[in-house]
Amino acid sequence: MSTSLSIIVPTYNEEGNVVLLYEQILEVLKQEGVENFELIYVNDGSSDGSFSVIKKLSQNDLRVKYISFSRNFGHQHALKAGLDHALGDAVISMDADLQHPPQLIPEMLKRWKEGAQVVYTVRAEEKGISWFKKITSKGFYWLINKMSEYPIVDGAADFRLLDKKVVAEIKRYPEKELFFRGMIAAIGFRQEAMVFTPNKRHSGQTKYSVKKMASFAIAGITSSSAKPLYFSIYLGSFLAFLAFLYGIYAICISVFTDDAITGWTSIVASVVFIGGIQLLMIGIIGVYLGKIFKESKNRPHYIVDETNL
Ligand code: UDP
Ligand code: MG
């Protein structure tokens, strides 16, 4: 039997992109002579016409599958649903907005056939991406790589091919808060990178608001590492050292001068400063506590409303 391929596409309000992506994938796979494939659209609670467009496609082409969620669960959960259901010997995940060019698929397949078990992609310096996204993304990768044990390449995208062996391992991860880039970086296997230049988003707006990006970043960092919890130890020691120096200074003032009751300003300033630091540290602990809470509730990753799988 010929090898089979699954392509999974998280889709959230992408009615203007669904068909074009299908056509491009079809053309690329035809040229490659790949006939045995499934294209799984994971409809992540779209409120536009995405789902009806996907359904129509699936009626005309039985290789088009869909999993439709009961509400919006988020990009990473949509990826998880795709991986849970994909049957291919190789599984490729890509965005619906055509920023991940289907024209790269042949090269991915070639590397997989040559033995790579993970082919991940890295964005080259991009023209199609706003300066804001560039800066926040640079900062995010810098921070996460300072924290986590397994580095994630700067600009890594959720456009990748996984061998079915890797998919099987990923499916065993029980965690509720998902961050695939971190999980893949730490999973091992033979990995290869491909650099690509993303296209401009074909239709519609980015689905990652600043708020979603921030919570994605916090989730990513705190699910790859427990290091932020140790901040308080370093910062606490540093502040204790400063307090010690200041104490010596205060003693000198009272012993050698007559200005003993100086500056309430410095007291207020240090109280406010230390208060701020404490709140920050409590916040960090809170994030991890929230994670434990989420894991202990053990709710499903996503709820499927309709599927043709
Ligand atoms: N997406 C999703 N659920 C969400 C947000 C995004 O399934 O809650 C999908 C979206 O439809 C797209 C992919 O995830 O296929 C990446 O989103 P987007 O292109 O908006 O992100 P960006 O490329 O701007 O980082
Ligand atoms: Mg995009």
Tab-separated table of C-alpha atoms and ligand atoms in Angstrom:
chain	number	residue	atom	x	y	z
A	1	MET	CA	0.000	0.000	0.000
A	2	SER	CA	1.205	3.481	-0.749
A	3	THR	CA	2.009	5.735	2.157
A	4	SER	CA	-0.769	7.981	3.298
A	5	LEU	CA	-0.673	11.598	4.287
A	6	SER	CA	-2.861	13.641	6.639
A	7	ILE	CA	-2.970	17.413	6.523
A	8	ILE	CA	-4.584	19.174	9.467
A	9	VAL	CA	-5.731	22.764	9.319
A	10	PRO	CA	-7.001	24.657	12.385
A	11	THR	CA	-9.661	26.990	11.080
A	12	TYR	CA	-11.219	29.902	12.899
A	13	ASN	CA	-13.210	32.337	10.783
A	14	GLU	CA	-11.360	31.650	7.539
A	15	GLU	CA	-14.234	31.486	5.037
A	16	GLY	CA	-12.188	33.366	2.448
A	17	ASN	CA	-9.258	30.945	2.653
A	18	VAL	CA	-10.664	27.434	2.947
A	19	VAL	CA	-11.264	26.768	-0.734
A	20	LEU	CA	-8.095	28.370	-2.038
A	21	LEU	CA	-6.013	26.356	0.422
A	22	TYR	CA	-7.779	23.179	-0.703
A	23	GLU	CA	-7.107	23.967	-4.363
A	24	GLN	CA	-3.437	24.710	-3.787
A	25	ILE	CA	-2.911	21.575	-1.714
A	26	LEU	CA	-4.699	19.510	-4.331
A	27	GLU	CA	-2.532	20.862	-7.113
A	28	VAL	CA	0.705	20.323	-5.202
A	29	LEU	CA	-0.208	16.778	-4.233
A	30	LYS	CA	-1.316	15.939	-7.770
A	31	GLN	CA	2.077	17.017	-9.114
A	32	GLU	CA	3.731	14.859	-6.488
A	33	GLY	CA	1.532	11.917	-7.386
A	34	VAL	CA	0.178	11.683	-3.835
A	35	GLU	CA	-3.341	10.319	-4.080
A	36	ASN	CA	-3.814	8.722	-0.716
A	37	PHE	CA	-4.337	11.672	1.593
A	38	GLU	CA	-6.887	13.251	3.921
A	39	LEU	CA	-7.296	16.954	4.490
A	40	ILE	CA	-8.760	17.588	7.933
A	41	TYR	CA	-10.193	21.005	8.661
A	42	VAL	CA	-10.640	21.533	12.377
A	43	ASN	CA	-13.332	24.161	12.698
A	44	ASP	CA	-12.527	25.914	15.959
A	45	GLY	CA	-15.941	27.453	16.622
A	46	SER	CA	-15.961	29.797	13.626
A	47	SER	CA	-18.756	32.352	13.643
A	48	ASP	CA	-18.543	33.076	9.916
A	49	GLY	CA	-19.352	30.769	6.998
A	50	SER	CA	-16.154	28.674	7.296
A	51	PHE	CA	-17.916	25.530	8.375
A	52	SER	CA	-20.502	25.486	5.607
A	53	VAL	CA	-17.724	26.059	3.052
A	54	ILE	CA	-15.782	23.127	4.530
A	55	LYS	CA	-18.872	20.900	4.496
A	56	LYS	CA	-19.538	21.715	0.869
A	57	LEU	CA	-15.941	20.818	-0.018
A	58	SER	CA	-16.247	17.544	1.840
A	59	GLN	CA	-19.370	16.615	-0.095
A	60	ASN	CA	-17.524	16.997	-3.382
A	61	ASP	CA	-14.292	15.384	-2.263
A	62	LEU	CA	-14.376	12.537	0.225
A	63	ARG	CA	-10.766	13.154	1.171
A	64	VAL	CA	-11.842	16.369	2.867
A	65	LYS	CA	-12.709	15.683	6.507
A	66	TYR	CA	-13.859	17.973	9.244
A	67	ILE	CA	-13.991	18.135	12.998
A	68	SER	CA	-16.159	20.942	14.243
A	69	PHE	CA	-15.893	22.152	17.839
A	70	SER	CA	-18.799	23.225	20.004
A	71	ARG	CA	-17.070	26.588	20.572
A	72	ASN	CA	-13.703	28.287	20.125
A	73	PHE	CA	-11.087	26.264	22.014
A	74	GLY	CA	-7.968	27.835	20.524
A	75	HIS	CA	-5.404	27.046	17.863
A	76	GLN	CA	-3.362	24.561	19.922
A	77	HIS	CA	-6.441	22.553	20.845
A	78	ALA	CA	-7.487	22.448	17.216
A	79	LEU	CA	-4.035	21.049	16.382
A	80	LYS	CA	-4.473	18.468	19.114
A	81	ALA	CA	-7.825	17.361	17.690
A	82	GLY	CA	-6.241	17.006	14.257
A	83	LEU	CA	-3.382	14.891	15.616
A	84	ASP	CA	-5.811	12.767	17.630
A	85	HIS	CA	-7.800	11.879	14.525
A	86	ALA	CA	-5.205	11.827	11.742
A	87	LEU	CA	-4.564	8.405	10.219
A	88	GLY	CA	-1.649	9.183	7.905
A	89	ASP	CA	1.869	7.767	8.009
A	90	ALA	CA	2.912	11.403	7.989
A	91	VAL	CA	0.887	14.293	9.381
A	92	ILE	CA	1.375	17.878	8.285
A	93	SER	CA	-0.155	20.775	10.207
A	94	MET	CA	-0.575	24.166	8.592
A	95	ASP	CA	-2.523	27.422	8.968
A	96	ALA	CA	-5.630	28.078	6.934
A	97	ASP	CA	-4.649	31.577	5.860
A	98	LEU	CA	-2.036	30.500	3.262
A	99	GLN	CA	0.824	32.024	5.227
A	100	HIS	CA	2.243	28.520	5.250
A	101	PRO	CA	2.798	27.825	1.539
A	102	PRO	CA	1.535	24.395	0.401
A	103	GLN	CA	4.350	24.514	-2.167
A	104	LEU	CA	6.707	23.443	0.629
A	105	ILE	CA	4.928	20.138	1.124
A	106	PRO	CA	6.949	18.191	-1.513
A	107	GLU	CA	10.242	19.159	0.148
A	108	MET	CA	8.819	18.136	3.550
A	109	LEU	CA	7.770	14.772	2.176
A	110	LYS	CA	11.151	14.291	0.548
A	111	ARG	CA	12.968	14.847	3.831
A	112	TRP	CA	10.571	12.550	5.628
A	113	LYS	CA	11.172	9.815	3.065
A	114	GLU	CA	14.909	10.323	3.548
A	115	GLY	CA	14.500	9.596	7.234
A	116	ALA	CA	13.501	12.758	9.092
A	117	GLN	CA	10.765	12.096	11.662
A	118	VAL	CA	10.016	15.735	12.369
A	119	VAL	CA	10.325	18.398	9.682
A	120	TYR	CA	9.654	21.742	11.306
A	121	THR	CA	9.704	25.132	9.685
A	122	VAL	CA	11.301	28.390	10.678
A	123	ARG	CA	10.205	31.759	9.366
A	124	ALA	CA	12.887	33.676	7.522
A	125	GLU	CA	13.109	37.432	8.013
A	126	GLU	CA	9.644	38.352	6.880
A	127	LYS	CA	8.236	41.079	4.793
A	128	GLY	CA	4.612	40.127	5.337
A	129	ILE	CA	4.772	40.511	9.104
A	130	SER	CA	4.220	43.670	11.115
A	131	TRP	CA	7.055	45.199	13.161
A	132	PHE	CA	4.961	44.700	16.281
A	133	LYS	CA	4.696	40.963	15.681
A	134	LYS	CA	8.419	40.809	14.877
A	135	ILE	CA	9.449	42.513	18.116
A	136	THR	CA	7.054	40.568	20.344
A	137	SER	CA	8.034	37.316	18.674
A	138	LYS	CA	11.776	38.027	19.100
A	139	GLY	CA	11.209	38.877	22.773
A	140	PHE	CA	9.145	35.741	23.271
A	141	TYR	CA	11.778	33.415	21.813
A	142	TRP	CA	14.539	35.140	23.737
A	143	LEU	CA	12.660	34.726	27.013
A	144	ILE	CA	11.485	31.183	26.435
A	145	ASN	CA	14.975	30.063	25.471
A	146	LYS	CA	16.394	31.646	28.619
A	147	MET	CA	13.890	29.595	30.606
A	148	SER	CA	13.430	26.247	29.018
A	149	GLU	CA	15.770	23.310	28.897
A	150	TYR	CA	15.073	22.501	25.261
A	151	PRO	CA	15.604	25.468	22.995
A	152	ILE	CA	12.987	26.421	20.434
A	153	VAL	CA	14.383	27.911	17.256
A	154	ASP	CA	13.581	31.603	16.897
A	155	GLY	CA	10.661	31.958	14.482
A	156	ALA	CA	9.507	28.331	14.631
A	157	ALA	CA	6.013	27.995	13.156
A	158	ASP	CA	3.168	25.537	13.678
A	159	PHE	CA	3.776	24.329	10.120
A	160	ARG	CA	5.413	20.934	10.389
A	161	LEU	CA	5.454	17.340	9.353
A	162	LEU	CA	5.378	14.618	11.976
A	163	ASP	CA	5.941	10.943	11.405
A	164	LYS	CA	3.135	8.778	12.771
A	165	LYS	CA	5.505	7.497	15.460
A	166	VAL	CA	5.956	11.040	16.734
A	167	VAL	CA	2.214	11.665	16.569
A	168	ALA	CA	1.613	8.568	18.682
A	169	GLU	CA	4.016	9.890	21.321
A	170	ILE	CA	2.496	13.377	21.308
A	171	LYS	CA	-0.923	11.852	21.848
A	172	ARG	CA	0.340	10.347	25.101
A	173	TYR	CA	1.019	13.799	26.573
A	174	PRO	CA	-1.707	14.282	29.177
A	175	GLU	CA	-1.276	17.998	29.806
A	176	LYS	CA	-4.264	20.274	29.370
A	177	GLU	CA	-2.329	23.385	28.492
A	178	LEU	CA	-0.783	22.765	25.125
A	179	PHE	CA	2.269	24.338	23.580
A	180	PHE	CA	3.265	22.195	20.634
A	181	ARG	CA	6.443	24.072	19.757
A	182	GLY	CA	7.846	23.337	23.192
A	183	MET	CA	6.605	19.754	23.203
A	184	ILE	CA	8.113	18.993	19.790
A	185	ALA	CA	11.419	20.640	20.707
A	186	ALA	CA	11.676	18.329	23.722
A	187	ILE	CA	10.432	15.128	22.145
A	188	GLY	CA	13.612	14.031	20.403
A	189	PHE	CA	13.574	11.907	17.215
A	190	ARG	CA	15.340	12.905	14.017
A	191	GLN	CA	14.388	16.522	13.436
A	192	GLU	CA	15.112	18.735	10.467
A	193	ALA	CA	14.429	22.430	9.986
A	194	MET	CA	13.257	24.133	6.830
A	195	VAL	CA	13.479	27.874	6.440
A	196	PHE	CA	10.587	29.514	4.637
A	197	THR	CA	9.257	32.935	3.839
A	198	PRO	CA	5.646	33.197	4.945
A	199	ASN	CA	3.120	34.699	2.582
A	200	LYS	CA	0.861	37.537	3.562
A	201	ARG	CA	-2.389	36.327	5.141
A	202	HIS	CA	-4.674	35.756	2.154
A	203	SER	CA	-8.028	36.871	3.529
A	204	GLY	CA	-9.335	38.158	6.845
A	205	GLN	CA	-7.526	39.350	9.957
A	206	THR	CA	-5.098	37.637	12.286
A	207	LYS	CA	-6.943	35.616	14.936
A	208	TYR	CA	-4.206	36.276	17.471
A	209	SER	CA	-5.129	39.449	19.303
A	210	VAL	CA	-2.535	41.028	21.594
A	211	LYS	CA	-4.386	39.441	24.502
A	212	LYS	CA	-4.286	35.982	22.901
A	213	MET	CA	-0.594	36.441	22.074
A	214	ALA	CA	0.206	37.407	25.662
A	215	SER	CA	-1.622	34.440	27.136
A	216	PHE	CA	-0.030	32.157	24.528
A	217	ALA	CA	3.396	33.474	25.541
A	218	ILE	CA	2.748	32.993	29.255
A	219	ALA	CA	1.298	29.527	28.630
A	220	GLY	CA	4.290	28.634	26.443
A	221	ILE	CA	6.903	29.767	28.911
A	222	THR	CA	5.267	28.315	31.993
A	223	SER	CA	4.552	24.999	30.329
A	224	SER	CA	8.150	24.577	29.167
A	225	SER	CA	9.843	25.544	32.395
A	226	ALA	CA	9.469	26.031	36.141
A	227	LYS	CA	12.321	28.515	36.233
A	228	PRO	CA	10.164	31.627	36.738
A	229	LEU	CA	9.257	30.209	40.147
A	230	TYR	CA	12.883	30.551	41.185
A	231	PHE	CA	12.962	34.253	40.326
A	232	SER	CA	11.810	35.096	43.821
A	233	ILE	CA	14.839	33.374	45.309
A	234	TYR	CA	17.288	35.342	43.164
A	235	LEU	CA	15.445	38.605	43.490
A	236	GLY	CA	14.909	38.085	47.203
A	237	SER	CA	18.605	37.455	47.767
A	238	PHE	CA	19.519	40.477	45.708
A	239	LEU	CA	17.121	42.704	47.645
A	240	ALA	CA	18.311	41.292	50.970
A	241	PHE	CA	21.854	42.192	49.960
A	242	LEU	CA	20.776	45.750	49.089
A	243	ALA	CA	18.902	45.980	52.400
A	244	PHE	CA	22.042	44.889	54.201
A	245	LEU	CA	24.095	47.641	52.541
A	246	TYR	CA	21.383	50.157	53.311
A	247	GLY	CA	21.334	49.020	56.931
A	248	ILE	CA	25.058	49.666	57.246
A	249	TYR	CA	24.538	53.087	55.714
A	250	ALA	CA	21.731	53.852	58.199
A	251	ILE	CA	23.881	52.794	61.140
A	252	CYS	CA	26.716	55.007	59.950
A	253	ILE	CA	24.351	57.959	59.630
A	254	SER	CA	23.033	57.577	63.165
A	255	VAL	CA	26.459	56.932	64.681
A	256	PHE	CA	28.497	59.567	62.905
A	257	THR	CA	25.994	62.355	62.140
A	258	ASP	CA	23.044	64.189	63.690
A	259	ASP	CA	20.678	63.620	60.729
A	260	ALA	CA	19.283	60.368	62.070
A	261	ILE	CA	15.627	61.020	61.076
A	262	THR	CA	16.256	61.460	57.418
A	263	GLY	CA	14.105	60.640	54.441
A	264	TRP	CA	10.764	58.963	54.778
A	265	THR	CA	10.958	59.115	50.978
A	266	SER	CA	13.444	56.285	50.856
A	267	ILE	CA	11.240	54.213	53.163
A	268	VAL	CA	8.145	54.783	51.075
A	269	ALA	CA	10.088	54.079	47.901
A	270	SER	CA	11.460	50.805	49.181
A	271	VAL	CA	8.091	49.687	50.556
A	272	VAL	CA	6.429	50.344	47.222
A	273	PHE	CA	9.249	48.670	45.348
A	274	ILE	CA	9.255	45.567	47.481
A	275	GLY	CA	5.447	45.467	47.387
A	276	GLY	CA	5.608	45.481	43.599
A	277	ILE	CA	8.145	42.691	43.496
A	278	GLN	CA	6.054	40.622	45.878
A	279	LEU	CA	2.955	41.052	43.753
A	280	LEU	CA	4.915	39.987	40.671
A	281	MET	CA	6.148	36.869	42.417
A	282	ILE	CA	2.686	36.025	43.716
A	283	GLY	CA	1.451	36.455	40.166
A	284	ILE	CA	4.006	33.944	38.886
A	285	ILE	CA	3.043	31.464	41.571
A	286	GLY	CA	-0.591	32.127	40.665
A	287	VAL	CA	0.021	31.174	37.043
A	288	TYR	CA	1.426	27.803	38.058
A	289	LEU	CA	-1.320	27.292	40.609
A	290	GLY	CA	-3.843	27.989	37.858
A	291	LYS	CA	-2.146	25.349	35.742
A	292	ILE	CA	-2.423	22.776	38.503
A	293	PHE	CA	-6.076	23.733	38.897
A	294	LYS	CA	-6.666	23.219	35.169
A	295	GLU	CA	-4.892	19.885	35.119
A	296	SER	CA	-6.737	18.661	38.199
A	297	LYS	CA	-10.128	19.499	36.702
A	298	ASN	CA	-9.092	17.213	33.878
A	299	ARG	CA	-11.597	18.551	31.395
A	300	PRO	CA	-11.413	17.440	27.766
A	301	HIS	CA	-9.172	19.412	25.410
A	302	TYR	CA	-12.040	20.129	23.073
A	303	ILE	CA	-15.654	19.191	22.486
A	304	VAL	CA	-16.676	17.967	19.047
A	305	ASP	CA	-20.063	19.028	17.798
A	306	GLU	CA	-19.918	17.472	14.340
A	307	THR	CA	-17.467	15.406	12.335
A	308	ASN	CA	-17.359	13.174	9.280
A	309	LEU	CA	-14.394	11.149	10.452
B	1	UDP	N1	-6.833	29.645	14.783
B	1	UDP	C1	-7.676	28.741	15.444
B	1	UDP	N2	-8.242	29.117	16.634
B	1	UDP	C2	-7.992	30.321	17.220
B	1	UDP	C3	-7.097	31.214	16.566
B	1	UDP	C4	-6.526	30.838	15.355
B	1	UDP	O1	-7.931	27.649	14.952
B	1	UDP	O2	-8.533	30.592	18.290
B	1	UDP	C5	-6.233	29.248	13.497
B	1	UDP	C6	-6.414	30.256	12.369
B	1	UDP	O3	-7.641	30.036	11.683
B	1	UDP	C7	-5.212	29.973	11.494
B	1	UDP	C8	-4.140	29.573	12.508
B	1	UDP	O4	-4.844	29.164	13.675
B	1	UDP	O5	-5.425	28.901	10.613
B	1	UDP	C9	-3.174	30.695	12.835
B	1	UDP	O6	-3.895	31.857	13.190
B	1	UDP	P1	-3.539	33.283	12.587
B	1	UDP	O7	-3.181	33.170	11.150
B	1	UDP	O8	-4.667	34.206	12.906
B	1	UDP	O9	-2.265	33.670	13.451
B	1	UDP	P2	-0.972	34.487	12.957
B	1	UDP	O10	-0.534	33.859	11.664
B	1	UDP	O11	-1.436	35.890	12.773
B	1	UDP	O12	0.003	34.298	14.054
B	2	MG	MG	-1.651	33.623	10.017
